[in-house]
GROMACS .gro file of C-alpha atoms in nm:
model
  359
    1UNK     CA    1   0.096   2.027   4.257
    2UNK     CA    2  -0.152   1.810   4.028
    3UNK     CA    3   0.000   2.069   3.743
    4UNK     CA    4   0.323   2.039   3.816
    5UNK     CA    5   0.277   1.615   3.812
    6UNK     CA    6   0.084   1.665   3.459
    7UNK     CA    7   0.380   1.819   3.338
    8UNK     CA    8   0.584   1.606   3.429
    9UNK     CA    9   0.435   1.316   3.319
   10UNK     CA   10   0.333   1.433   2.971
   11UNK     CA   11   0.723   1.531   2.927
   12UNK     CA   12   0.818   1.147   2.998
   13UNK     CA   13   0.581   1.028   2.787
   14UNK     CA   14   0.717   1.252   2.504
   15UNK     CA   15   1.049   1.143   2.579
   16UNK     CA   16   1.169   0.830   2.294
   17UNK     CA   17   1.200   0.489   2.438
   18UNK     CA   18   1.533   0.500   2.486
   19UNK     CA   19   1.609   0.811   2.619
   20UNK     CA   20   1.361   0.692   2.905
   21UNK     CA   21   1.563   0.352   2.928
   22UNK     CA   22   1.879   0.573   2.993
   23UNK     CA   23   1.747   0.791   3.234
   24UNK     CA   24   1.574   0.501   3.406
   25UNK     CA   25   1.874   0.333   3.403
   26UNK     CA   26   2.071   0.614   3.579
   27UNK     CA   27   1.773   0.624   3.867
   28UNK     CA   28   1.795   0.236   3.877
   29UNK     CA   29   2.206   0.252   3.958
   30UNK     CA   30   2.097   0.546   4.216
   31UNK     CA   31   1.800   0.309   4.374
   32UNK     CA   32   2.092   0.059   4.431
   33UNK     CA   33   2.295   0.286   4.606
   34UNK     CA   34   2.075   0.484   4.849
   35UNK     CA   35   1.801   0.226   4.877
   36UNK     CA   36   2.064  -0.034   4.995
   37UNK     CA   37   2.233   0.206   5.223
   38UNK     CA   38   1.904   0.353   5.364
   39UNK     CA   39   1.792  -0.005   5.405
   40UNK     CA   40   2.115  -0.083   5.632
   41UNK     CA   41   2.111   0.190   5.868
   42UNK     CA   42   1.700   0.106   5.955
   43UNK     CA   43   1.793  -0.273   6.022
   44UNK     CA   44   2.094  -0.182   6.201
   45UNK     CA   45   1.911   0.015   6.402
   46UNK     CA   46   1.657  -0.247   6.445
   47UNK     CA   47   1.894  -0.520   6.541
   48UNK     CA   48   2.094  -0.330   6.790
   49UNK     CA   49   1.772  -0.121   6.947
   50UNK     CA   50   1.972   0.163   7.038
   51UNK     CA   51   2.252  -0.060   7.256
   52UNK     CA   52   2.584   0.160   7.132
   53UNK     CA   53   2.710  -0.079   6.936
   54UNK     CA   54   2.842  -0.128   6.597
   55UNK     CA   55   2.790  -0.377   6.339
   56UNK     CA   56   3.074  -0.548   6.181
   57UNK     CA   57   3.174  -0.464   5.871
   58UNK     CA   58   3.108  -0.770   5.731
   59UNK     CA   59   2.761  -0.764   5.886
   60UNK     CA   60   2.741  -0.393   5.717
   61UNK     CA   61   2.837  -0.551   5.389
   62UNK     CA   62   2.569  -0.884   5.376
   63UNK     CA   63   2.301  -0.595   5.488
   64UNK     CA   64   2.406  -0.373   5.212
   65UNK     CA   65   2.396  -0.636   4.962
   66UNK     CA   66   2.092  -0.796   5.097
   67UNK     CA   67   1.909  -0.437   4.997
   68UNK     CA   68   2.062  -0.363   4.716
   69UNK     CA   69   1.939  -0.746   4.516
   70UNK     CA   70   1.583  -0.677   4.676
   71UNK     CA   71   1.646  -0.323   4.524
   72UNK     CA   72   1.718  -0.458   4.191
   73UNK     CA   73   1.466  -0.751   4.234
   74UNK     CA   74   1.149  -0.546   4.218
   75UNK     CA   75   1.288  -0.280   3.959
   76UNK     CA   76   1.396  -0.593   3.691
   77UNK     CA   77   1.029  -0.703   3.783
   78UNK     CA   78   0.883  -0.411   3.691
   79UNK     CA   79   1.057  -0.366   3.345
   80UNK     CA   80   1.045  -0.734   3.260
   81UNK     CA   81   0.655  -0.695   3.325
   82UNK     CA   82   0.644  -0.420   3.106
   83UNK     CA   83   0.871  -0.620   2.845
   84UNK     CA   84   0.702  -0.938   2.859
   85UNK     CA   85   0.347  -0.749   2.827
   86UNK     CA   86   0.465  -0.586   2.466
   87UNK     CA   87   0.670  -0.871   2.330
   88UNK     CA   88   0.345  -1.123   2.425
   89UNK     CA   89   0.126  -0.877   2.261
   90UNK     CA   90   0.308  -0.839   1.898
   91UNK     CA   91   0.351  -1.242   1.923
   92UNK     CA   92  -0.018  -1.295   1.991
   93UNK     CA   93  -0.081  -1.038   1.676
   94UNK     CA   94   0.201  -1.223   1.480
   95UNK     CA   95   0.026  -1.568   1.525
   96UNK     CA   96  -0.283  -1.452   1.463
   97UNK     CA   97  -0.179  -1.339   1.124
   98UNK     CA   98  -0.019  -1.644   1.038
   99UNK     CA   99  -0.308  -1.848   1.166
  100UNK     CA  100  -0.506  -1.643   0.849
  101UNK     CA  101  -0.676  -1.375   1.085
  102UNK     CA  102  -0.567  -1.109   0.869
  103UNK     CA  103  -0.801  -0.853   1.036
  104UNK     CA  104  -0.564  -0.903   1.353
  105UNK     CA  105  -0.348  -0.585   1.410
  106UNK     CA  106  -0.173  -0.444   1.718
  107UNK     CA  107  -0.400  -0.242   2.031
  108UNK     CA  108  -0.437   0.140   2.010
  109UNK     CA  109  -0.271   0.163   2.305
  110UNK     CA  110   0.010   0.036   2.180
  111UNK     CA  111  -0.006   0.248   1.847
  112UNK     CA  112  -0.080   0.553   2.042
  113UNK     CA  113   0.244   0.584   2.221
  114UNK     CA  114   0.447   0.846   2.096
  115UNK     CA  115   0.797   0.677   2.088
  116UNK     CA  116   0.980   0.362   1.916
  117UNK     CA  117   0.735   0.077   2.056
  118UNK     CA  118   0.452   0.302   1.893
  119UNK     CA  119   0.623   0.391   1.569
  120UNK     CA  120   0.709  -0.020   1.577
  121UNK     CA  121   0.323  -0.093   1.633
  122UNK     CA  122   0.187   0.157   1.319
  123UNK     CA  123   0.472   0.041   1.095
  124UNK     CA  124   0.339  -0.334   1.167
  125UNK     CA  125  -0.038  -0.212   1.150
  126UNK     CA  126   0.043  -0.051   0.831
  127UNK     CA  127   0.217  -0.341   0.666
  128UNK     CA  128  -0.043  -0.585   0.777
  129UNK     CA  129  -0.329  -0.384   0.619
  130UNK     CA  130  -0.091  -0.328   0.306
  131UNK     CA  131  -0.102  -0.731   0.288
  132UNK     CA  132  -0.480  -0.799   0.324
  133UNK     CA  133  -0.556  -0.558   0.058
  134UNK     CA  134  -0.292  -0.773  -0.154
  135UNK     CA  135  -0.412  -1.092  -0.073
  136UNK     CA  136  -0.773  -0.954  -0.127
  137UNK     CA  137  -0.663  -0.857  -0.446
  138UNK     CA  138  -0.508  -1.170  -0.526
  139UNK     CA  139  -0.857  -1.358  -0.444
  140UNK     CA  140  -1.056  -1.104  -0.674
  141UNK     CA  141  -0.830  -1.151  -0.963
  142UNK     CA  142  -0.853  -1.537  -0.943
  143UNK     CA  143  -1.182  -1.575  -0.900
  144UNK     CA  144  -1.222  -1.276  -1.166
  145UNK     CA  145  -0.983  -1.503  -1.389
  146UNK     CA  146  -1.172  -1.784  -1.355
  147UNK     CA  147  -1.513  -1.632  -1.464
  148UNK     CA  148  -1.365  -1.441  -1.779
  149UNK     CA  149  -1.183  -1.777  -1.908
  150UNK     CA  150  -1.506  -1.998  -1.819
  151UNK     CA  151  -1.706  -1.891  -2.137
  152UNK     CA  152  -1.459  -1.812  -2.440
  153UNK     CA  153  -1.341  -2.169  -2.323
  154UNK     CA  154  -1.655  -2.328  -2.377
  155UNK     CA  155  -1.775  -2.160  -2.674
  156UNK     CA  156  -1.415  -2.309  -2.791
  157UNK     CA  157  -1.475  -2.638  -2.709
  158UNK     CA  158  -1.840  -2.643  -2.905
  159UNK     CA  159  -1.677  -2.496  -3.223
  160UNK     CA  160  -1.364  -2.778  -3.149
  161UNK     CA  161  -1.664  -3.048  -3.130
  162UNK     CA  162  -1.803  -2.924  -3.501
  163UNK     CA  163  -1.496  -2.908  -3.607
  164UNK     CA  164  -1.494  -3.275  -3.560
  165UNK     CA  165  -1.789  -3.345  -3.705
  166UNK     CA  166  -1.725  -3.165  -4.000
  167UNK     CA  167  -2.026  -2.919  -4.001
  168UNK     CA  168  -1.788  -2.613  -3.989
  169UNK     CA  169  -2.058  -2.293  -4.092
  170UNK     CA  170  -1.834  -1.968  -4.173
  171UNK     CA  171  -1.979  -1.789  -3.884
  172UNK     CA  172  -1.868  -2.017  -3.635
  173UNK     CA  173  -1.521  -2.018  -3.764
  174UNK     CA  174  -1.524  -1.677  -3.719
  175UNK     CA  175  -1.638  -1.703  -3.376
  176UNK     CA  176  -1.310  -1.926  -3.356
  177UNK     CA  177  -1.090  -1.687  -3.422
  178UNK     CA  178  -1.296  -1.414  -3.246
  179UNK     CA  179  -1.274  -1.621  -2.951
  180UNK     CA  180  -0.906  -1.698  -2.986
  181UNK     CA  181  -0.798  -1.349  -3.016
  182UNK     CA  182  -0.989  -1.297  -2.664
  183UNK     CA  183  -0.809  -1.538  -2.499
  184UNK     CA  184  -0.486  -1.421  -2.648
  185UNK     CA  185  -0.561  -1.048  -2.507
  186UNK     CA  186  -0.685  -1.133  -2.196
  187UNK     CA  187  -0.373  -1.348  -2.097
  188UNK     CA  188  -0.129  -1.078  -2.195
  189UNK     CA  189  -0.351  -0.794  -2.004
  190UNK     CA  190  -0.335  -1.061  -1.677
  191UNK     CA  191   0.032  -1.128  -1.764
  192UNK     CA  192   0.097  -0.785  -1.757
  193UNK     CA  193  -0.095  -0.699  -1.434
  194UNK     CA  194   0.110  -0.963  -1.289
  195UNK     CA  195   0.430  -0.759  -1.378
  196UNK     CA  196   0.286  -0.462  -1.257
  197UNK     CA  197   0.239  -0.576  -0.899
  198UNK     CA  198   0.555  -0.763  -0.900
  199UNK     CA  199   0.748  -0.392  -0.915
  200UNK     CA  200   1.034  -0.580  -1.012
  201UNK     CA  201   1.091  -0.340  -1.291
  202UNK     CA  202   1.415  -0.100  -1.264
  203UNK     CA  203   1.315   0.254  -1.153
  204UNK     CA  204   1.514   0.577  -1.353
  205UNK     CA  205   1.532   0.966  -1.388
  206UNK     CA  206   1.277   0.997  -1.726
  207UNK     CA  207   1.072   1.273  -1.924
  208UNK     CA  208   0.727   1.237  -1.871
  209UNK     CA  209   0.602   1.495  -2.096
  210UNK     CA  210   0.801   1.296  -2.394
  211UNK     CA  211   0.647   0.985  -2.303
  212UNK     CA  212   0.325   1.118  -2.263
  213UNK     CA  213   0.313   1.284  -2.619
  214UNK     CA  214   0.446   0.954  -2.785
  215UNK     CA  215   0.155   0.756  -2.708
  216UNK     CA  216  -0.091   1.025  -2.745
  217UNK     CA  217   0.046   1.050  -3.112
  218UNK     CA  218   0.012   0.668  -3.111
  219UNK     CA  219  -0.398   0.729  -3.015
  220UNK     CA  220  -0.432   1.019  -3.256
  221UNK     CA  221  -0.331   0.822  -3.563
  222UNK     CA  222  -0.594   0.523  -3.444
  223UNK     CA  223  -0.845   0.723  -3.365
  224UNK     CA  224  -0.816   0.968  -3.705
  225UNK     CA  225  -0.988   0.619  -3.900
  226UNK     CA  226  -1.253   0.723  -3.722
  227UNK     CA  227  -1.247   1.067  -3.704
  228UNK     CA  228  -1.166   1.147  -3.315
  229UNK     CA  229  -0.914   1.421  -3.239
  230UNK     CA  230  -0.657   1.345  -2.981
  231UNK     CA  231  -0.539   1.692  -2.862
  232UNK     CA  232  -0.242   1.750  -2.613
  233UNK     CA  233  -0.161   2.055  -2.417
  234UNK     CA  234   0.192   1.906  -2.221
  235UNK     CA  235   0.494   2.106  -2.122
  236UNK     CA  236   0.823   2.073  -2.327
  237UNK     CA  237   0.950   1.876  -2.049
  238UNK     CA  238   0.837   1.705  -1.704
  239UNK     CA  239   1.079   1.475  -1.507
  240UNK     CA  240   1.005   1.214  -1.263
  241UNK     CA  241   1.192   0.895  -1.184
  242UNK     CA  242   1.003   0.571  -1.224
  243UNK     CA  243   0.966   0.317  -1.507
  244UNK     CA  244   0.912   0.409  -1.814
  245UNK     CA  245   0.734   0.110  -1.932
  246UNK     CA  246   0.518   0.117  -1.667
  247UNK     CA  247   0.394   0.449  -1.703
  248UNK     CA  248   0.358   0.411  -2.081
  249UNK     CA  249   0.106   0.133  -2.026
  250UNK     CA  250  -0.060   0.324  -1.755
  251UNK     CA  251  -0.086   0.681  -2.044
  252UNK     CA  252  -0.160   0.419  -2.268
  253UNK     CA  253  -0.422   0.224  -2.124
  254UNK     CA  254  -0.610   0.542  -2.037
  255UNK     CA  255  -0.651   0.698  -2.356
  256UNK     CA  256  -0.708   0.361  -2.520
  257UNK     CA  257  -1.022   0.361  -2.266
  258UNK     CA  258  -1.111   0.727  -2.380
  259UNK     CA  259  -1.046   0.634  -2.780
  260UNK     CA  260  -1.293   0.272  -2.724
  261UNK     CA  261  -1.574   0.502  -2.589
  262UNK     CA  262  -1.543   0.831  -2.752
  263UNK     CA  263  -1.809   0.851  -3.053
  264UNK     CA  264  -1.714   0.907  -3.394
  265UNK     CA  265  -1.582   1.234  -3.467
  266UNK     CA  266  -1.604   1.304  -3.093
  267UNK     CA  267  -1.265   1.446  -2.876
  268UNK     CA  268  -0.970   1.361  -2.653
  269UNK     CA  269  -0.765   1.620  -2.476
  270UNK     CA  270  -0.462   1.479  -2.259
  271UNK     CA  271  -0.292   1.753  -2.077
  272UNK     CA  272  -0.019   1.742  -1.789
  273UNK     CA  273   0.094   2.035  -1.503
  274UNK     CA  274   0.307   1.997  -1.228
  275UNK     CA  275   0.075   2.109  -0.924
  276UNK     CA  276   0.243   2.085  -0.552
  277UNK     CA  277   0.542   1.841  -0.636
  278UNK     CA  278   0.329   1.649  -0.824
  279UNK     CA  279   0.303   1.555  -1.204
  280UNK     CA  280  -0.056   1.569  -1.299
  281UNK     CA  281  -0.167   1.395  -1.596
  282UNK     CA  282  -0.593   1.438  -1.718
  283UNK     CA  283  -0.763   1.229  -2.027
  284UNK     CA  284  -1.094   1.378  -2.063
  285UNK     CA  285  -1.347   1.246  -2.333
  286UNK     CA  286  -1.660   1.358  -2.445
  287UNK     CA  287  -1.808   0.950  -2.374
  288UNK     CA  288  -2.115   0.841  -2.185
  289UNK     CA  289  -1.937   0.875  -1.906
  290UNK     CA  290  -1.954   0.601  -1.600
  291UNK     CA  291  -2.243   0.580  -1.301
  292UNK     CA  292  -2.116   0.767  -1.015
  293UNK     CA  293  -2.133   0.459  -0.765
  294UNK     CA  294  -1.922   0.288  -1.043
  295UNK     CA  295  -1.621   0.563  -1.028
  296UNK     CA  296  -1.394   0.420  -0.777
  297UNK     CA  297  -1.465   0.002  -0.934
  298UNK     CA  298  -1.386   0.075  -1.262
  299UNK     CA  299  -0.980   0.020  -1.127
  300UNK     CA  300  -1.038  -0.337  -1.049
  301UNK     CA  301  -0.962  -0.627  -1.253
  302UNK     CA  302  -1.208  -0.719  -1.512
  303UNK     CA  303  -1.481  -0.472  -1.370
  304UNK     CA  304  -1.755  -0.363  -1.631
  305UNK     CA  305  -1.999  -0.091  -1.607
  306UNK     CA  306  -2.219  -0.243  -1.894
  307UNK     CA  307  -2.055  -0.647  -1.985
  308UNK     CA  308  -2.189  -0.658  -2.330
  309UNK     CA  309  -2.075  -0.381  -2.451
  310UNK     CA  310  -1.747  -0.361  -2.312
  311UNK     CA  311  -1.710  -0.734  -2.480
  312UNK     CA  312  -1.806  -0.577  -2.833
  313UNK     CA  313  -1.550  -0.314  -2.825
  314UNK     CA  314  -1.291  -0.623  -2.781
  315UNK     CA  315  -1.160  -0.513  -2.411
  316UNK     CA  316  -1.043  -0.752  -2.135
  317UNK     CA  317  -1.167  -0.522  -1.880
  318UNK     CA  318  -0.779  -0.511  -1.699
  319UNK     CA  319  -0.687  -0.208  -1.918
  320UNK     CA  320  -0.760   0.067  -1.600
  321UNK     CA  321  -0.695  -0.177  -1.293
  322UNK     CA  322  -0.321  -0.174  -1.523
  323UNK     CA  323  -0.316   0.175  -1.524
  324UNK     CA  324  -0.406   0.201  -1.139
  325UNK     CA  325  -0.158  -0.056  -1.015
  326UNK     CA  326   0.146   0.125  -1.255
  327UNK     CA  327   0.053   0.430  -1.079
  328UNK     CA  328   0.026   0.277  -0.707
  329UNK     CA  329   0.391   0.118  -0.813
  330UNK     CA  330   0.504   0.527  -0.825
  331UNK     CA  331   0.322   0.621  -0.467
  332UNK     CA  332   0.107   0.784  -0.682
  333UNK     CA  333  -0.331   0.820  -0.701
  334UNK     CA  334  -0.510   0.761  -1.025
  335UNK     CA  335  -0.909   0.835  -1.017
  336UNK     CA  336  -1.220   0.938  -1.232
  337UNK     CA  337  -1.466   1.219  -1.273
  338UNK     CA  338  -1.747   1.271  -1.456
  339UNK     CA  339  -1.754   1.601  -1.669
  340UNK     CA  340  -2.001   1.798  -1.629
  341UNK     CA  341  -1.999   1.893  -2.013
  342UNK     CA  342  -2.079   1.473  -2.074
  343UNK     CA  343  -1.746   1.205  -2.084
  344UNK     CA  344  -1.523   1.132  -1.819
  345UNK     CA  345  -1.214   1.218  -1.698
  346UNK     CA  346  -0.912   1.004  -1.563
  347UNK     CA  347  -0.628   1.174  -1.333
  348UNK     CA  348  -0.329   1.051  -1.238
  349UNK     CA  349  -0.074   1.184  -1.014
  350UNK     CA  350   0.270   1.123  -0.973
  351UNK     CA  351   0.563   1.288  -0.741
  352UNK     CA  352   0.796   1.496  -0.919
  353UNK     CA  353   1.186   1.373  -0.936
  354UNK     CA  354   1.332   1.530  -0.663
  355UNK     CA  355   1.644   1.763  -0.715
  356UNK     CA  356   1.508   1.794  -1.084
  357UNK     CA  357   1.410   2.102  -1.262
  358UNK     CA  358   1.129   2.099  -1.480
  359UNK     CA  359   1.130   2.329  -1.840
   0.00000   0.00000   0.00000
């Protein structure tokens, strides 16, 4: 018997929210019925105490009815209960958030449930943790912002004060300029992260494997001054759909990370497969490489492994967190391995346009 009930009750528990309504609602029409009519004959009986006689059939009908609203009393109690338990607890979770508890999120129990009020409560968990890590984000880059633009501001304002007093040595005109130029690249690389999260820009079908080999001819031309070699081993073609400006900062910044830490005469190689409806894209350099505790960081805003030098090869320090937030636009990963041959190596993946046929 305690199999049987098992069964039973693991089948209405599979059952979606509303099928269970309508079936409920069918057994709550039937309660009415038979629970009213049951309830009539027992107080009849009752009332007359086995005498012969009839009731009226008005008296039959006020019994009836009198059953039937107690009936429908305690099942309406029942499934307001219920209602009123679920509605109070998404409010609670709602004002919470607003309140700026952003760690509030709706009960396992209610995520657990295997029908629309559970695929209601993980679609609200999941966009509630999608907007902490935003607003987290958000926090990092200001307070990152306000760090990077604290010194080249200052040393601007000492060369601004000799500049008054006339005492203008070369080398701090120079520094000027130097410092000028920073600010000029750092706003553009925060303007354009800004762009990047906005995903504003207008998605389209688009060849990746021509985009990809543009900019790596772009790198190979800058980095033949110093004698790198930017190889590519792409297919004729690779189609996705996404933006194309978007993913040509994301190549771009990538091997522009490679080219500003390969050595002289050292190597790039930028190939791309399509593995498992995916479009795989790999930079791999023959660099220094990064710390392995430093892997995963190296996609935030203005993260450094080592600040001065990353400051003397004239980066902002946004040029992967760029790459990483183009490819997060595309539901797509982006991470970084060490090679065990010495560099590193950056892969990003991207799903494949769907009812496209790559050549």
């Amino acid at each position: 018997m305690k199999n049987v009930c098992g069964r039973v009750a693991a089948f209405w528990r599979s059952q979606p929210l509303f099928r269970r309504l309508y079936i409920g609602g069918i057994l709550f029409i039937g309660a009415f019925a038979f629970l009213g009519e049951t309830g009539e004959h027992i107080v009849s009986d009752i009332l007359l105490n086995g005498s012969g006689q009839m009731l009226s059939h008005v008296q039959n009908i006020i019994l009836w009815t009198t059953f039937t609203l107690i009936v429908a009393a305690a099942e309406c109690f029942v499934l307001i209960s219920f209602l009123k338990r679920v509605i109070g607890h998404f409010t609670s979770v709602i004002y919470r958030l607003a309140a700026g508890e952003r760690s509030a999120r709706i009960a396992p129990e209610m995520t657990g449930r295997q029908d629309e009020l559970g695929l209601l409560a993980r679609a609200f968990n999941i966009m509630a943790e999608q907007r902490e890590q935003e607003i987290a984000r958000e926090k990092e880059l200001l307070a990152a912002v306000s760090h990077e633009l604290r010194s080249p501001l200052t040393r601007l304002s000492v060369s601004v004060e000799l500049l008054r007093r006339q005492q203008v040595p070369p080398e701090f005109l120079d520094r000027l300029s130097l410092e000028t130029e920073r600010m000029e690249a750092l706003i553009g690389s925060i303007l354009e992260y800004s762009r990047m999260e906005a995903r504003v820009q207008p998605f389209g079908y688009l060849d990746m494997a021509a985009l990809v080999r543009e900019v790596a001819d772009d790198v190979r031309f800058e980095g033949s001054v110093r004698g790198c070699e930017v190889k590519d081993d792409l297919p004729d073609s690779l189609v996705l759909f996404g933006n194309g400006e978007m993913l040509r900062h994301a190549v771009e910044n990538v091997l522009r990370n490679a080219l500003r830490y390969t050595p002289d005469d050292g190597k790039i190689v930028v190939s791309m497969r399509a593995v498992d409806g995916v479009c795989r894209v790999t930079v791999e350099d023959n660099g220094p490489g990064v710390p392995e505790s430093a892997l995963k960081q190296i996609f935030r805003p203005f993260f450094r492994v080592d600040a001065s030098r990353q400051r003397a090869s004239g980066g902002t320090g946004m040029g992967l967190s760029i790459s990483e937030s183009a490819v997060r636009a595309h539901h797509g990963r982006i991470w970084a391995e060490n090679r065990a041959e010495g560099g590193l190596s950056v892969i990003m993946e991207l799903p494949l346009a769907p009812n496209k046929e790559t050549v």
